[in-house]
Amino acid sequence: MDPRELYQELILDHGRRPRNFRVPEGPTCRAEGKNPLCGDHVAVSAVVVGDRVEDVGFQGSGCAICMAAASTMTEAVRGHTREEIAAMFARFHGVVTGAASGDAEDLGKLAAFSGLSEFPMRVKCATLAWHTLEAALQGRGEPVSSE
Ligand code: ZN
């Protein structure tokens, strides 16, 4: 199968059936994010122990890209440290904006969003949950806006 089709399948699947669509038990931080351009709205809650995100979940509503990005994000970051997550987000951001060239295979499912660099409006949908997680991890409780 063409990787593009596979990526599209993955985004549709996660968009329809988001993983970790919940508030984890005993969250230690939370933040909300909005993408007014598209109407996306997510709240990300995480359980951070020491420097590690032990559990994470999200709630909210938005377009398929936003939901799929939030869903794959929760799967990708769980069990990782703040530092690892920041590095992951930087790579993901580079891939979706087209700033990072080359293949994104080591990003796993996150690579599914690499085609978005052709649709700049959609980049905000894909990065909203990541910005929101970042805000939660930094203890910034106020809503973030991707604008
Ligand atoms: Zn959107």
PDB file of C-alpha atoms and ligand atoms in Angstrom:
ATOM      1  CA  MET A   1       0.000   0.000   0.000  1.00  0.00           C
ATOM      2  CA  ASP A   2       1.111   3.529  -0.749  1.00  0.00           C
ATOM      3  CA  PRO A   3       2.379   5.062   2.517  1.00  0.00           C
ATOM      4  CA  ARG A   4       0.120   8.044   1.913  1.00  0.00           C
ATOM      5  CA  GLU A   5      -2.938   5.798   1.899  1.00  0.00           C
ATOM      6  CA  LEU A   6      -1.707   4.086   5.022  1.00  0.00           C
ATOM      7  CA  TYR A   7      -1.203   7.431   6.721  1.00  0.00           C
ATOM      8  CA  GLN A   8      -4.667   8.530   5.678  1.00  0.00           C
ATOM      9  CA  GLU A   9      -6.134   5.310   7.075  1.00  0.00           C
ATOM     10  CA  LEU A  10      -4.320   5.869  10.369  1.00  0.00           C
ATOM     11  CA  ILE A  11      -5.574   9.448  10.687  1.00  0.00           C
ATOM     12  CA  LEU A  12      -9.146   8.407   9.870  1.00  0.00           C
ATOM     13  CA  ASP A  13      -8.992   5.544  12.360  1.00  0.00           C
ATOM     14  CA  HIS A  14      -7.631   7.671  15.199  1.00  0.00           C
ATOM     15  CA  GLY A  15     -10.009  10.490  14.267  1.00  0.00           C
ATOM     16  CA  ARG A  16     -13.004   8.190  14.520  1.00  0.00           C
ATOM     17  CA  ARG A  17     -11.861   6.222  17.548  1.00  0.00           C
ATOM     18  CA  PRO A  18      -9.520   8.431  19.553  1.00  0.00           C
ATOM     19  CA  ARG A  19      -7.320   6.567  22.031  1.00  0.00           C
ATOM     20  CA  ASN A  20      -6.995   7.752  25.626  1.00  0.00           C
ATOM     21  CA  PHE A  21     -10.076   9.923  25.261  1.00  0.00           C
ATOM     22  CA  ARG A  22     -10.443  10.307  29.015  1.00  0.00           C
ATOM     23  CA  VAL A  23      -9.094  11.999  32.097  1.00  0.00           C
ATOM     24  CA  PRO A  24      -6.461   9.734  33.652  1.00  0.00           C
ATOM     25  CA  GLU A  25      -6.829   8.836  37.308  1.00  0.00           C
ATOM     26  CA  GLY A  26      -5.290  11.411  39.631  1.00  0.00           C
ATOM     27  CA  PRO A  27      -4.082  13.936  37.053  1.00  0.00           C
ATOM     28  CA  THR A  28      -1.280  16.228  38.274  1.00  0.00           C
ATOM     29  CA  CYS A  29      -1.650  18.796  35.520  1.00  0.00           C
ATOM     30  CA  ARG A  30      -4.140  19.945  32.936  1.00  0.00           C
ATOM     31  CA  ALA A  31      -4.456  22.561  30.234  1.00  0.00           C
ATOM     32  CA  GLU A  32      -6.901  23.560  27.547  1.00  0.00           C
ATOM     33  CA  GLY A  33      -6.194  24.562  24.006  1.00  0.00           C
ATOM     34  CA  LYS A  34      -8.238  26.097  21.223  1.00  0.00           C
ATOM     35  CA  ASN A  35      -7.732  26.490  17.529  1.00  0.00           C
ATOM     36  CA  PRO A  36     -10.311  29.148  16.633  1.00  0.00           C
ATOM     37  CA  LEU A  37      -9.538  28.923  12.925  1.00  0.00           C
ATOM     38  CA  CYS A  38     -10.984  25.436  12.811  1.00  0.00           C
ATOM     39  CA  GLY A  39     -13.075  25.253  15.982  1.00  0.00           C
ATOM     40  CA  ASP A  40     -10.870  22.614  17.593  1.00  0.00           C
ATOM     41  CA  HIS A  41     -10.896  22.473  21.372  1.00  0.00           C
ATOM     42  CA  VAL A  42      -8.944  20.013  23.511  1.00  0.00           C
ATOM     43  CA  ALA A  43      -8.186  19.555  27.184  1.00  0.00           C
ATOM     44  CA  VAL A  44      -5.126  17.484  28.036  1.00  0.00           C
ATOM     45  CA  SER A  45      -4.623  15.952  31.479  1.00  0.00           C
ATOM     46  CA  ALA A  46      -1.517  14.090  32.574  1.00  0.00           C
ATOM     47  CA  VAL A  47      -0.131  12.214  35.537  1.00  0.00           C
ATOM     48  CA  VAL A  48       3.477  13.283  35.968  1.00  0.00           C
ATOM     49  CA  VAL A  49       5.650  11.402  38.444  1.00  0.00           C
ATOM     50  CA  GLY A  50       9.096  12.890  38.872  1.00  0.00           C
ATOM     51  CA  ASP A  51      10.006  13.897  35.366  1.00  0.00           C
ATOM     52  CA  ARG A  52       8.000  11.251  33.604  1.00  0.00           C
ATOM     53  CA  VAL A  53       4.513  11.302  32.113  1.00  0.00           C
ATOM     54  CA  GLU A  54       3.035   8.115  33.533  1.00  0.00           C
ATOM     55  CA  ASP A  55      -0.389   8.596  32.011  1.00  0.00           C
ATOM     56  CA  VAL A  56      -2.095  11.074  29.760  1.00  0.00           C
ATOM     57  CA  GLY A  57      -5.492  11.568  28.243  1.00  0.00           C
ATOM     58  CA  PHE A  58      -7.443  14.181  26.357  1.00  0.00           C
ATOM     59  CA  GLN A  59     -10.987  15.330  25.849  1.00  0.00           C
ATOM     60  CA  GLY A  60     -12.655  17.794  23.555  1.00  0.00           C
ATOM     61  CA  SER A  61     -13.886  18.049  20.026  1.00  0.00           C
ATOM     62  CA  GLY A  62     -12.492  19.029  16.711  1.00  0.00           C
ATOM     63  CA  CYS A  63     -11.767  17.969  13.178  1.00  0.00           C
ATOM     64  CA  ALA A  64     -10.434  14.522  12.318  1.00  0.00           C
ATOM     65  CA  ILE A  65      -6.851  15.779  12.076  1.00  0.00           C
ATOM     66  CA  CYS A  66      -7.028  17.391  15.509  1.00  0.00           C
ATOM     67  CA  MET A  67      -8.577  14.323  17.138  1.00  0.00           C
ATOM     68  CA  ALA A  68      -6.156  11.950  15.413  1.00  0.00           C
ATOM     69  CA  ALA A  69      -3.161  14.081  16.354  1.00  0.00           C
ATOM     70  CA  ALA A  70      -4.258  14.231  19.991  1.00  0.00           C
ATOM     71  CA  SER A  71      -4.896  10.491  20.005  1.00  0.00           C
ATOM     72  CA  THR A  72      -1.516   9.545  18.519  1.00  0.00           C
ATOM     73  CA  MET A  73       0.177  12.074  20.794  1.00  0.00           C
ATOM     74  CA  THR A  74      -1.161  10.425  23.943  1.00  0.00           C
ATOM     75  CA  GLU A  75       0.139   7.069  22.716  1.00  0.00           C
ATOM     76  CA  ALA A  76       3.522   8.499  21.776  1.00  0.00           C
ATOM     77  CA  VAL A  77       4.327  10.440  24.931  1.00  0.00           C
ATOM     78  CA  ARG A  78       3.192   8.055  27.627  1.00  0.00           C
ATOM     79  CA  GLY A  79       6.120   6.777  29.678  1.00  0.00           C
ATOM     80  CA  HIS A  80       8.468   9.458  28.396  1.00  0.00           C
ATOM     81  CA  THR A  81      10.226  12.266  30.245  1.00  0.00           C
ATOM     82  CA  ARG A  82       9.519  15.966  29.724  1.00  0.00           C
ATOM     83  CA  GLU A  83      12.778  16.289  27.847  1.00  0.00           C
ATOM     84  CA  GLU A  84      12.012  13.390  25.516  1.00  0.00           C
ATOM     85  CA  ILE A  85       8.534  14.785  24.877  1.00  0.00           C
ATOM     86  CA  ALA A  86       9.917  18.238  24.068  1.00  0.00           C
ATOM     87  CA  ALA A  87      12.312  16.645  21.564  1.00  0.00           C
ATOM     88  CA  MET A  88       9.463  14.584  20.084  1.00  0.00           C
ATOM     89  CA  PHE A  89       7.285  17.678  19.678  1.00  0.00           C
ATOM     90  CA  ALA A  90      10.133  19.582  18.032  1.00  0.00           C
ATOM     91  CA  ARG A  91      10.584  16.777  15.496  1.00  0.00           C
ATOM     92  CA  PHE A  92       6.842  16.412  14.939  1.00  0.00           C
ATOM     93  CA  HIS A  93       6.525  20.156  14.430  1.00  0.00           C
ATOM     94  CA  GLY A  94       9.368  20.093  11.920  1.00  0.00           C
ATOM     95  CA  VAL A  95       7.742  17.262  10.031  1.00  0.00           C
ATOM     96  CA  VAL A  96       4.222  18.745   9.841  1.00  0.00           C
ATOM     97  CA  THR A  97       5.464  22.180   8.826  1.00  0.00           C
ATOM     98  CA  GLY A  98       7.870  20.730   6.291  1.00  0.00           C
ATOM     99  CA  ALA A  99      10.827  22.391   8.035  1.00  0.00           C
ATOM    100  CA  ALA A 100      12.468  19.036   8.669  1.00  0.00           C
ATOM    101  CA  SER A 101      13.297  17.263   5.478  1.00  0.00           C
ATOM    102  CA  GLY A 102      14.011  13.598   5.112  1.00  0.00           C
ATOM    103  CA  ASP A 103      11.929  10.709   6.241  1.00  0.00           C
ATOM    104  CA  ALA A 104      10.030  10.618   9.466  1.00  0.00           C
ATOM    105  CA  GLU A 105       9.945   6.889   9.907  1.00  0.00           C
ATOM    106  CA  ASP A 106      11.404   6.862  13.395  1.00  0.00           C
ATOM    107  CA  LEU A 107       8.467   9.025  14.470  1.00  0.00           C
ATOM    108  CA  GLY A 108       6.204   6.000  14.123  1.00  0.00           C
ATOM    109  CA  LYS A 109       2.535   6.900  13.844  1.00  0.00           C
ATOM    110  CA  LEU A 110       3.369  10.574  14.181  1.00  0.00           C
ATOM    111  CA  ALA A 111       4.839  10.376  10.691  1.00  0.00           C
ATOM    112  CA  ALA A 112       1.292  10.037   9.377  1.00  0.00           C
ATOM    113  CA  PHE A 113       0.975  13.808   9.644  1.00  0.00           C
ATOM    114  CA  SER A 114       3.963  14.534   7.409  1.00  0.00           C
ATOM    115  CA  GLY A 115       1.726  15.257   4.398  1.00  0.00           C
ATOM    116  CA  LEU A 116       0.238  18.235   6.221  1.00  0.00           C
ATOM    117  CA  SER A 117       3.093  20.525   5.262  1.00  0.00           C
ATOM    118  CA  GLU A 118       1.136  21.047   2.039  1.00  0.00           C
ATOM    119  CA  PHE A 119      -1.826  22.335   4.059  1.00  0.00           C
ATOM    120  CA  PRO A 120      -0.555  25.065   6.410  1.00  0.00           C
ATOM    121  CA  MET A 121      -4.025  25.672   7.881  1.00  0.00           C
ATOM    122  CA  ARG A 122      -4.091  22.094   9.053  1.00  0.00           C
ATOM    123  CA  VAL A 123      -0.766  22.311  10.850  1.00  0.00           C
ATOM    124  CA  LYS A 124      -2.506  24.124  13.707  1.00  0.00           C
ATOM    125  CA  CYS A 125      -5.008  21.292  13.993  1.00  0.00           C
ATOM    126  CA  ALA A 126      -2.191  18.759  14.267  1.00  0.00           C
ATOM    127  CA  THR A 127      -0.106  20.668  16.788  1.00  0.00           C
ATOM    128  CA  LEU A 128      -2.917  21.892  19.072  1.00  0.00           C
ATOM    129  CA  ALA A 129      -2.811  18.902  21.428  1.00  0.00           C
ATOM    130  CA  TRP A 130       0.983  19.094  21.596  1.00  0.00           C
ATOM    131  CA  HIS A 131       0.938  22.784  22.501  1.00  0.00           C
ATOM    132  CA  THR A 132      -1.714  22.014  25.092  1.00  0.00           C
ATOM    133  CA  LEU A 133       0.294  19.166  26.608  1.00  0.00           C
ATOM    134  CA  GLU A 134       3.319  21.449  26.746  1.00  0.00           C
ATOM    135  CA  ALA A 135       1.272  24.067  28.590  1.00  0.00           C
ATOM    136  CA  ALA A 136       0.025  21.432  31.039  1.00  0.00           C
ATOM    137  CA  LEU A 137       3.546  20.146  31.701  1.00  0.00           C
ATOM    138  CA  GLN A 138       4.774  23.676  32.268  1.00  0.00           C
ATOM    139  CA  GLY A 139       1.974  24.331  34.712  1.00  0.00           C
ATOM    140  CA  ARG A 140       0.339  26.936  32.531  1.00  0.00           C
ATOM    141  CA  GLY A 141      -3.307  26.346  33.261  1.00  0.00           C
ATOM    142  CA  GLU A 142      -4.672  29.167  31.151  1.00  0.00           C
ATOM    143  CA  PRO A 143      -6.071  28.222  27.753  1.00  0.00           C
ATOM    144  CA  VAL A 144      -3.586  28.177  24.916  1.00  0.00           C
ATOM    145  CA  SER A 145      -4.552  29.324  21.490  1.00  0.00           C
ATOM    146  CA  SER A 146      -2.778  28.049  18.432  1.00  0.00           C
ATOM    147  CA  GLU A 147      -3.169  31.413  16.723  1.00  0.00           C
TER     148      GLU A 147
HETATM  149 ZN    ZN B   1      -8.955  21.293  12.951  1.00  0.00          ZN
END
